[in-house]
PDB file of C-alpha atoms in Angstrom:
ATOM      1  CA  UNK A  28     -13.157 -16.410  -2.466  1.00 49.00           C
ATOM      2  CA  UNK A  29     -16.156 -15.643  -4.608  1.00 54.00           C
ATOM      3  CA  UNK A  30     -17.577 -13.167  -2.101  1.00 91.00           C
ATOM      4  CA  UNK A  31     -14.400 -11.139  -1.520  1.00 96.00           C
ATOM      5  CA  UNK A  32     -14.519  -7.461  -2.464  1.00 97.00           C
ATOM      6  CA  UNK A  33     -10.775  -6.945  -2.866  1.00 98.00           C
ATOM      7  CA  UNK A  34      -8.536  -9.217  -4.938  1.00 98.00           C
ATOM      8  CA  UNK A  35      -4.783  -9.583  -4.421  1.00 98.00           C
ATOM      9  CA  UNK A  36      -2.439 -10.902  -7.109  1.00 97.00           C
ATOM     10  CA  UNK A  37       1.351 -10.829  -7.476  1.00 97.00           C
ATOM     11  CA  UNK A  38       2.967 -11.209 -10.889  1.00 95.00           C
ATOM     12  CA  UNK A  39       6.552 -10.296 -11.752  1.00 92.00           C
ATOM     13  CA  UNK A  40       7.133  -8.277  -8.599  1.00 94.00           C
ATOM     14  CA  UNK A  41       3.923  -6.245  -8.946  1.00 97.00           C
ATOM     15  CA  UNK A  42       1.094  -6.690  -6.440  1.00 98.00           C
ATOM     16  CA  UNK A  43      -2.222  -5.731  -8.019  1.00 98.00           C
ATOM     17  CA  UNK A  44      -4.934  -4.868  -5.502  1.00 98.00           C
ATOM     18  CA  UNK A  45      -8.345  -4.700  -7.180  1.00 98.00           C
ATOM     19  CA  UNK A  46     -11.482  -3.179  -5.670  1.00 98.00           C
ATOM     20  CA  UNK A  47     -14.325  -5.416  -6.828  1.00 98.00           C
ATOM     21  CA  UNK A  48     -17.605  -4.075  -5.451  1.00 97.00           C
ATOM     22  CA  UNK A  49     -19.180  -2.581  -8.576  1.00 96.00           C
ATOM     23  CA  UNK A  50     -22.730  -2.965  -7.265  1.00 95.00           C
ATOM     24  CA  UNK A  51     -22.131   0.040  -4.982  1.00 95.00           C
ATOM     25  CA  UNK A  52     -19.471   1.774  -7.099  1.00 96.00           C
ATOM     26  CA  UNK A  53     -16.653   0.336  -4.972  1.00 97.00           C
ATOM     27  CA  UNK A  54     -17.841   2.307  -1.952  1.00 94.00           C
ATOM     28  CA  UNK A  55     -15.737   1.988   1.192  1.00 94.00           C
ATOM     29  CA  UNK A  56     -17.935  -0.487   3.051  1.00 94.00           C
ATOM     30  CA  UNK A  57     -16.732  -2.218   6.211  1.00 91.00           C
ATOM     31  CA  UNK A  58     -15.882  -5.394   4.306  1.00 95.00           C
ATOM     32  CA  UNK A  59     -14.043  -3.562   1.535  1.00 96.00           C
ATOM     33  CA  UNK A  60     -12.064  -1.475   4.045  1.00 95.00           C
ATOM     34  CA  UNK A  61     -11.052  -4.575   5.967  1.00 94.00           C
ATOM     35  CA  UNK A  62      -9.968  -6.506   2.880  1.00 97.00           C
ATOM     36  CA  UNK A  63      -8.163  -3.519   1.372  1.00 97.00           C
ATOM     37  CA  UNK A  64      -6.217  -2.913   4.570  1.00 97.00           C
ATOM     38  CA  UNK A  65      -5.266  -6.603   4.755  1.00 97.00           C
ATOM     39  CA  UNK A  66      -4.072  -6.580   1.135  1.00 98.00           C
ATOM     40  CA  UNK A  67      -1.963  -3.459   1.654  1.00 98.00           C
ATOM     41  CA  UNK A  68      -0.381  -4.989   4.742  1.00 98.00           C
ATOM     42  CA  UNK A  69       0.392  -8.183   2.826  1.00 98.00           C
ATOM     43  CA  UNK A  70       2.038  -6.284  -0.032  1.00 98.00           C
ATOM     44  CA  UNK A  71       4.095  -4.129   2.318  1.00 97.00           C
ATOM     45  CA  UNK A  72       5.722  -7.167   3.954  1.00 96.00           C
ATOM     46  CA  UNK A  73       6.092  -9.409   0.895  1.00 95.00           C
ATOM     47  CA  UNK A  74       9.727  -9.414  -0.264  1.00 92.00           C
ATOM     48  CA  UNK A  75       8.593 -10.543  -3.720  1.00 93.00           C
ATOM     49  CA  UNK A  76       6.610  -7.315  -4.190  1.00 96.00           C
ATOM     50  CA  UNK A  77       8.428  -4.295  -5.615  1.00 96.00           C
ATOM     51  CA  UNK A  78       5.469  -2.123  -6.708  1.00 98.00           C
ATOM     52  CA  UNK A  79       1.767  -2.011  -5.786  1.00 98.00           C
ATOM     53  CA  UNK A  80      -0.984  -1.150  -8.284  1.00 98.00           C
ATOM     54  CA  UNK A  81      -4.375  -0.145  -6.854  1.00 98.00           C
ATOM     55  CA  UNK A  82      -7.160  -0.591  -9.406  1.00 98.00           C
ATOM     56  CA  UNK A  83     -10.830  -1.577  -9.715  1.00 98.00           C
ATOM     57  CA  UNK A  84     -13.529  -3.420 -11.583  1.00 98.00           C
ATOM     58  CA  UNK A  85     -16.664  -1.723 -12.872  1.00 97.00           C
ATOM     59  CA  UNK A  86     -17.072   1.802 -14.219  1.00 97.00           C
ATOM     60  CA  UNK A  87     -16.174   3.646 -10.960  1.00 98.00           C
ATOM     61  CA  UNK A  88     -12.836   3.593  -9.121  1.00 98.00           C
ATOM     62  CA  UNK A  89     -14.339   4.449  -5.734  1.00 97.00           C
ATOM     63  CA  UNK A  90     -17.389   6.473  -4.702  1.00 95.00           C
ATOM     64  CA  UNK A  91     -16.145   7.199  -1.166  1.00 91.00           C
ATOM     65  CA  UNK A  92     -17.644   6.058   2.116  1.00 85.00           C
ATOM     66  CA  UNK A  93     -20.605   3.664   2.013  1.00 79.00           C
ATOM     67  CA  UNK A  94     -23.495   6.035   2.784  1.00 72.00           C
ATOM     68  CA  UNK A  95     -25.921   3.188   3.455  1.00 79.00           C
ATOM     69  CA  UNK A  96     -23.732   2.061   6.340  1.00 69.00           C
ATOM     70  CA  UNK A  97     -23.299   5.668   7.527  1.00 65.00           C
ATOM     71  CA  UNK A  98     -27.042   6.320   7.696  1.00 68.00           C
ATOM     72  CA  UNK A  99     -28.322   6.340  11.276  1.00 61.00           C
ATOM     73  CA  UNK A 100     -24.936   5.580  12.877  1.00 67.00           C
ATOM     74  CA  UNK A 101     -23.527   7.735  15.686  1.00 69.00           C
ATOM     75  CA  UNK A 102     -20.216   9.553  15.438  1.00 69.00           C
ATOM     76  CA  UNK A 103     -18.348   6.754  17.187  1.00 70.00           C
ATOM     77  CA  UNK A 104     -19.728   4.104  14.822  1.00 59.00           C
ATOM     78  CA  UNK A 105     -19.028   5.798  11.494  1.00 61.00           C
ATOM     79  CA  UNK A 106     -16.828   3.885   9.067  1.00 64.00           C
ATOM     80  CA  UNK A 107     -14.765   7.002   8.436  1.00 75.00           C
ATOM     81  CA  UNK A 108     -13.124   6.344  11.827  1.00 77.00           C
ATOM     82  CA  UNK A 109     -11.325   3.364  10.268  1.00 85.00           C
ATOM     83  CA  UNK A 110     -10.372   5.098   7.017  1.00 91.00           C
ATOM     84  CA  UNK A 111      -7.170   6.852   8.219  1.00 94.00           C
ATOM     85  CA  UNK A 112      -5.496   3.451   8.589  1.00 96.00           C
ATOM     86  CA  UNK A 113      -5.904   2.809   4.850  1.00 96.00           C
ATOM     87  CA  UNK A 114      -4.686   6.277   3.874  1.00 97.00           C
ATOM     88  CA  UNK A 115      -1.692   5.845   6.175  1.00 97.00           C
ATOM     89  CA  UNK A 116      -0.900   2.437   4.665  1.00 98.00           C
ATOM     90  CA  UNK A 117      -0.911   3.929   1.166  1.00 98.00           C
ATOM     91  CA  UNK A 118       1.055   7.033   2.151  1.00 97.00           C
ATOM     92  CA  UNK A 119       3.756   5.227   4.161  1.00 97.00           C
ATOM     93  CA  UNK A 120       3.979   1.974   2.189  1.00 97.00           C
ATOM     94  CA  UNK A 121       7.649   1.057   1.694  1.00 96.00           C
ATOM     95  CA  UNK A 122       6.676  -0.097  -1.797  1.00 97.00           C
ATOM     96  CA  UNK A 123       5.628   2.596  -4.309  1.00 98.00           C
ATOM     97  CA  UNK A 124       1.890   2.585  -5.002  1.00 98.00           C
ATOM     98  CA  UNK A 125       0.351   3.385  -8.403  1.00 98.00           C
ATOM     99  CA  UNK A 126      -3.364   4.233  -8.636  1.00 98.00           C
ATOM    100  CA  UNK A 127      -4.997   3.079 -11.880  1.00 98.00           C
ATOM    101  CA  UNK A 128      -8.348   4.737 -12.569  1.00 98.00           C
ATOM    102  CA  UNK A 129     -10.500   3.597 -15.458  1.00 98.00           C
ATOM    103  CA  UNK A 130     -13.386   5.669 -14.113  1.00 98.00           C
ATOM    104  CA  UNK A 131     -14.498   8.340 -11.641  1.00 98.00           C
ATOM    105  CA  UNK A 132     -13.483   8.875  -8.028  1.00 98.00           C
ATOM    106  CA  UNK A 133     -15.377  10.782  -5.382  1.00 97.00           C
ATOM    107  CA  UNK A 134     -14.668  11.941  -1.827  1.00 93.00           C
ATOM    108  CA  UNK A 135     -12.776   9.172   0.011  1.00 94.00           C
ATOM    109  CA  UNK A 136     -11.849   7.618  -3.314  1.00 97.00           C
ATOM    110  CA  UNK A 137      -9.920  10.779  -4.127  1.00 98.00           C
ATOM    111  CA  UNK A 138      -8.282  10.571  -0.712  1.00 97.00           C
ATOM    112  CA  UNK A 139      -6.845   7.193  -1.706  1.00 98.00           C
ATOM    113  CA  UNK A 140      -5.718   8.497  -5.099  1.00 98.00           C
ATOM    114  CA  UNK A 141      -3.878  11.331  -3.367  1.00 98.00           C
ATOM    115  CA  UNK A 142      -2.265   8.928  -0.889  1.00 98.00           C
ATOM    116  CA  UNK A 143      -0.712   6.908  -3.721  1.00 98.00           C
ATOM    117  CA  UNK A 144       2.703   7.873  -5.085  1.00 98.00           C
ATOM    118  CA  UNK A 145       1.626   7.864  -8.734  1.00 98.00           C
ATOM    119  CA  UNK A 146      -1.901   8.247 -10.128  1.00 98.00           C
ATOM    120  CA  UNK A 147      -3.019   7.664 -13.716  1.00 98.00           C
ATOM    121  CA  UNK A 148      -6.550   7.889 -15.132  1.00 98.00           C
ATOM    122  CA  UNK A 149      -8.400   7.734 -18.408  1.00 98.00           C
ATOM    123  CA  UNK A 150      -9.378  11.157 -19.826  1.00 98.00           C
ATOM    124  CA  UNK A 151     -13.065  10.384 -19.191  1.00 98.00           C
ATOM    125  CA  UNK A 152     -12.563   9.981 -15.424  1.00 98.00           C
ATOM    126  CA  UNK A 153     -14.178  12.655 -13.280  1.00 98.00           C
ATOM    127  CA  UNK A 154     -13.622  13.766  -9.705  1.00 98.00           C
ATOM    128  CA  UNK A 155     -15.512  15.693  -7.030  1.00 98.00           C
ATOM    129  CA  UNK A 156     -15.113  16.510  -3.365  1.00 97.00           C
ATOM    130  CA  UNK A 157     -18.807  15.931  -2.931  1.00 93.00           C
ATOM    131  CA  UNK A 158     -18.848  16.044   0.877  1.00 93.00           C
ATOM    132  CA  UNK A 159     -20.243  19.558   1.240  1.00 94.00           C
ATOM    133  CA  UNK A 160     -23.104  18.674  -1.107  1.00 94.00           C
ATOM    134  CA  UNK A 161     -24.415  16.193   1.482  1.00 92.00           C
ATOM    135  CA  UNK A 162     -23.601  18.327   4.513  1.00 94.00           C
ATOM    136  CA  UNK A 163     -20.337  16.706   5.627  1.00 92.00           C
ATOM    137  CA  UNK A 164     -16.699  17.829   5.651  1.00 94.00           C
ATOM    138  CA  UNK A 165     -13.765  16.382   3.642  1.00 95.00           C
ATOM    139  CA  UNK A 166     -11.767  16.292   6.860  1.00 94.00           C
ATOM    140  CA  UNK A 167      -9.898  12.974   6.820  1.00 94.00           C
ATOM    141  CA  UNK A 168      -9.007  13.067   3.131  1.00 96.00           C
ATOM    142  CA  UNK A 169      -7.697  16.629   3.447  1.00 97.00           C
ATOM    143  CA  UNK A 170      -4.570  15.186   5.061  1.00 97.00           C
ATOM    144  CA  UNK A 171      -3.568  13.355   1.878  1.00 97.00           C
ATOM    145  CA  UNK A 172      -5.220  15.602  -0.704  1.00 98.00           C
ATOM    146  CA  UNK A 173      -4.045  19.063   0.377  1.00 97.00           C
ATOM    147  CA  UNK A 174      -0.306  18.258   0.110  1.00 96.00           C
ATOM    148  CA  UNK A 175      -0.940  17.374  -3.552  1.00 97.00           C
ATOM    149  CA  UNK A 176      -3.280  20.140  -4.697  1.00 97.00           C
ATOM    150  CA  UNK A 177      -2.684  23.687  -5.820  1.00 96.00           C
ATOM    151  CA  UNK A 178      -4.052  25.736  -2.864  1.00 97.00           C
ATOM    152  CA  UNK A 179      -6.326  27.965  -4.959  1.00 97.00           C
ATOM    153  CA  UNK A 180      -7.841  24.918  -6.689  1.00 98.00           C
ATOM    154  CA  UNK A 181      -8.268  23.174  -3.332  1.00 98.00           C
ATOM    155  CA  UNK A 182     -10.354  26.060  -1.967  1.00 98.00           C
ATOM    156  CA  UNK A 183     -12.527  26.111  -5.068  1.00 98.00           C
ATOM    157  CA  UNK A 184     -13.117  22.385  -5.317  1.00 98.00           C
ATOM    158  CA  UNK A 185     -13.502  21.588  -1.618  1.00 98.00           C
ATOM    159  CA  UNK A 186     -15.993  24.420  -1.096  1.00 98.00           C
ATOM    160  CA  UNK A 187     -18.081  24.051  -4.251  1.00 97.00           C
ATOM    161  CA  UNK A 188     -18.111  20.275  -4.569  1.00 97.00           C
ATOM    162  CA  UNK A 189     -18.011  20.818  -8.333  1.00 98.00           C
ATOM    163  CA  UNK A 190     -17.083  17.972 -10.665  1.00 98.00           C
ATOM    164  CA  UNK A 191     -13.807  18.297 -12.566  1.00 98.00           C
ATOM    165  CA  UNK A 192     -12.204  16.207 -15.277  1.00 98.00           C
ATOM    166  CA  UNK A 193      -8.934  14.298 -15.544  1.00 98.00           C
ATOM    167  CA  UNK A 194      -7.218  17.097 -17.444  1.00 98.00           C
ATOM    168  CA  UNK A 195      -7.892  19.504 -14.567  1.00 98.00           C
ATOM    169  CA  UNK A 196      -6.816  16.826 -12.089  1.00 98.00           C
ATOM    170  CA  UNK A 197      -3.414  16.699 -13.786  1.00 98.00           C
ATOM    171  CA  UNK A 198      -3.136  20.501 -13.798  1.00 98.00           C
ATOM    172  CA  UNK A 199      -3.780  20.834 -10.059  1.00 98.00           C
ATOM    173  CA  UNK A 200      -1.522  17.956  -9.000  1.00 98.00           C
ATOM    174  CA  UNK A 201      -3.984  15.162  -8.218  1.00 98.00           C
ATOM    175  CA  UNK A 202      -2.968  12.982 -11.182  1.00 98.00           C
ATOM    176  CA  UNK A 203       0.366  12.367 -12.885  1.00 98.00           C
ATOM    177  CA  UNK A 204      -1.239  11.779 -16.252  1.00 98.00           C
ATOM    178  CA  UNK A 205      -4.503  11.190 -18.096  1.00 98.00           C
ATOM    179  CA  UNK A 206      -4.305   8.846 -21.056  1.00 98.00           C
ATOM    180  CA  UNK A 207      -6.463   6.583 -23.181  1.00 97.00           C
ATOM    181  CA  UNK A 208      -3.686   3.971 -23.113  1.00 98.00           C
ATOM    182  CA  UNK A 209      -4.090   3.386 -19.396  1.00 98.00           C
ATOM    183  CA  UNK A 210      -2.423  -0.003 -19.108  1.00 98.00           C
ATOM    184  CA  UNK A 211       0.641   1.068 -21.079  1.00 98.00           C
ATOM    185  CA  UNK A 212       1.044   4.151 -18.886  1.00 98.00           C
ATOM    186  CA  UNK A 213       0.729   2.117 -15.697  1.00 98.00           C
ATOM    187  CA  UNK A 214       3.239  -0.407 -17.038  1.00 98.00           C
ATOM    188  CA  UNK A 215       5.657   2.424 -17.815  1.00 98.00           C
ATOM    189  CA  UNK A 216       5.520   3.714 -14.266  1.00 98.00           C
ATOM    190  CA  UNK A 217       5.750   0.210 -12.770  1.00 98.00           C
ATOM    191  CA  UNK A 218       8.875  -0.555 -14.797  1.00 97.00           C
ATOM    192  CA  UNK A 219      10.505   2.744 -13.817  1.00 97.00           C
ATOM    193  CA  UNK A 220       9.701   2.248 -10.124  1.00 97.00           C
ATOM    194  CA  UNK A 221      10.928  -1.351 -10.075  1.00 96.00           C
ATOM    195  CA  UNK A 222      14.317  -0.173 -11.396  1.00 96.00           C
ATOM    196  CA  UNK A 223      15.018   1.524  -8.051  1.00 97.00           C
ATOM    197  CA  UNK A 224      16.638  -0.223  -5.116  1.00 97.00           C
ATOM    198  CA  UNK A 225      13.970  -1.521  -2.676  1.00 96.00           C
ATOM    199  CA  UNK A 226      15.531   0.008   0.424  1.00 96.00           C
ATOM    200  CA  UNK A 227      16.409   3.217  -1.392  1.00 97.00           C
ATOM    201  CA  UNK A 228      12.818   3.564  -2.614  1.00 97.00           C
ATOM    202  CA  UNK A 229      11.425   3.091   0.894  1.00 96.00           C
ATOM    203  CA  UNK A 230      13.825   5.673   2.341  1.00 97.00           C
ATOM    204  CA  UNK A 231      13.148   8.109  -0.500  1.00 97.00           C
ATOM    205  CA  UNK A 232       9.390   7.817   0.154  1.00 95.00           C
ATOM    206  CA  UNK A 233      10.041   8.664   3.793  1.00 95.00           C
ATOM    207  CA  UNK A 234      12.259  11.567   2.722  1.00 95.00           C
ATOM    208  CA  UNK A 235       9.510  13.044   0.585  1.00 95.00           C
ATOM    209  CA  UNK A 236       7.174  13.170   3.589  1.00 91.00           C
ATOM    210  CA  UNK A 237       9.601  14.756   6.040  1.00 92.00           C
ATOM    211  CA  UNK A 238       9.123  18.345   7.198  1.00 92.00           C
ATOM    212  CA  UNK A 239      11.468  20.641   5.324  1.00 91.00           C
ATOM    213  CA  UNK A 240      14.143  22.517   7.315  1.00 93.00           C
ATOM    214  CA  UNK A 241      13.866  26.284   7.283  1.00 93.00           C
ATOM    215  CA  UNK A 242      17.095  26.520   5.249  1.00 96.00           C
ATOM    216  CA  UNK A 243      19.196  23.921   3.384  1.00 95.00           C
ATOM    217  CA  UNK A 244      22.094  24.436   5.787  1.00 95.00           C
ATOM    218  CA  UNK A 245      19.938  23.227   8.687  1.00 95.00           C
ATOM    219  CA  UNK A 246      19.403  19.876   6.983  1.00 96.00           C
ATOM    220  CA  UNK A 247      22.767  19.128   5.400  1.00 95.00           C
ATOM    221  CA  UNK A 248      24.297  17.265   8.359  1.00 94.00           C
ATOM    222  CA  UNK A 249      21.423  14.787   8.585  1.00 95.00           C
ATOM    223  CA  UNK A 250      21.196  14.373   4.821  1.00 95.00           C
ATOM    224  CA  UNK A 251      24.955  13.818   4.455  1.00 95.00           C
ATOM    225  CA  UNK A 252      24.695  10.963   6.950  1.00 96.00           C
ATOM    226  CA  UNK A 253      21.743   9.429   5.150  1.00 96.00           C
ATOM    227  CA  UNK A 254      23.354   9.735   1.727  1.00 96.00           C
ATOM    228  CA  UNK A 255      26.736   8.358   2.840  1.00 97.00           C
ATOM    229  CA  UNK A 256      25.039   5.399   4.560  1.00 96.00           C
ATOM    230  CA  UNK A 257      23.314   4.418   1.323  1.00 96.00           C
ATOM    231  CA  UNK A 258      26.428   4.894  -0.830  1.00 96.00           C
ATOM    232  CA  UNK A 259      28.222   2.443   1.480  1.00 97.00           C
ATOM    233  CA  UNK A 260      25.301   0.017   1.846  1.00 97.00           C
ATOM    234  CA  UNK A 261      25.115  -3.390   0.198  1.00 96.00           C
ATOM    235  CA  UNK A 262      22.358  -2.115  -2.082  1.00 97.00           C
ATOM    236  CA  UNK A 263      24.276   1.035  -2.976  1.00 96.00           C
ATOM    237  CA  UNK A 264      27.470  -0.872  -3.720  1.00 97.00           C
ATOM    238  CA  UNK A 265      25.564  -3.308  -5.941  1.00 97.00           C
ATOM    239  CA  UNK A 266      24.047  -0.394  -7.859  1.00 97.00           C
ATOM    240  CA  UNK A 267      27.441   1.260  -8.331  1.00 96.00           C
ATOM    241  CA  UNK A 268      29.000  -2.025  -9.492  1.00 97.00           C
ATOM    242  CA  UNK A 269      26.109  -2.725 -11.880  1.00 96.00           C
ATOM    243  CA  UNK A 270      26.528   0.751 -13.377  1.00 96.00           C
ATOM    244  CA  UNK A 271      30.251   0.138 -13.932  1.00 97.00           C
ATOM    245  CA  UNK A 272      29.589  -3.286 -15.470  1.00 97.00           C
ATOM    246  CA  UNK A 273      26.781  -1.933 -17.673  1.00 96.00           C
ATOM    247  CA  UNK A 274      24.192  -4.391 -16.327  1.00 96.00           C
ATOM    248  CA  UNK A 275      20.974  -4.189 -14.351  1.00 95.00           C
ATOM    249  CA  UNK A 276      21.261  -4.329 -10.548  1.00 96.00           C
ATOM    250  CA  UNK A 277      20.208  -7.601  -8.944  1.00 95.00           C
ATOM    251  CA  UNK A 278      16.953  -6.127  -7.610  1.00 94.00           C
ATOM    252  CA  UNK A 279      15.464  -5.347 -11.047  1.00 92.00           C
ATOM    253  CA  UNK A 280      12.760  -7.918 -11.942  1.00 85.00           C
ATOM    254  CA  UNK A 281      13.631 -10.156 -14.856  1.00 75.00           C
ATOM    255  CA  UNK A 282      11.819  -9.348 -18.118  1.00 65.00           C
TER     256      UNK A 282
END
């Protein structure tokens, strides 16, 4: 569709979801939110998809909520009420999600970056939690951003709204890397992620989000059960056999 704001393409096991609303810097308008959520749901349930890449057209990854739509609306009608669904879809997706930023992100855009499993940007990309500068609070995005960020940096950047660069974003945990060879770096991560077993990747994502037990001994019984189940599973047995036979497991996409 010519008027769609989010494009969805699957090639070689990778679903690429592209924000395409450059006229408003890929702001999170009602239409873009709806189409993005639909695309994420489609990728999550498509057996042909192993990895999701979230990217954009235009010079800006995402400027955050659409302020034109927010102007004059009451609390119950604000688009931010629908945004947690998208962050939850990114955070809990059974398929690993890679954010590809060829430009800046602001506010809610950073919330999406933080919700992805891997995030890569060009060195020129900039970031800012600009909410306080317009008299609002980075409340919803705090739930995905704060688990990623160094606490001292989070206090500084949330409270000042100052702009920071991709190098600082790597240092504080928002990005995995900043590189001029963006596509090669994304391809490297996609290939590495696709080498993992689909079910094992989904369970490992869930594991990473679980509350930690107070001591290792409190968690061993549950983790032994989980580990043993996967060693004995069809996927685990295929991986063990492939290792012994010095071949790729059957879930690895063909080159």
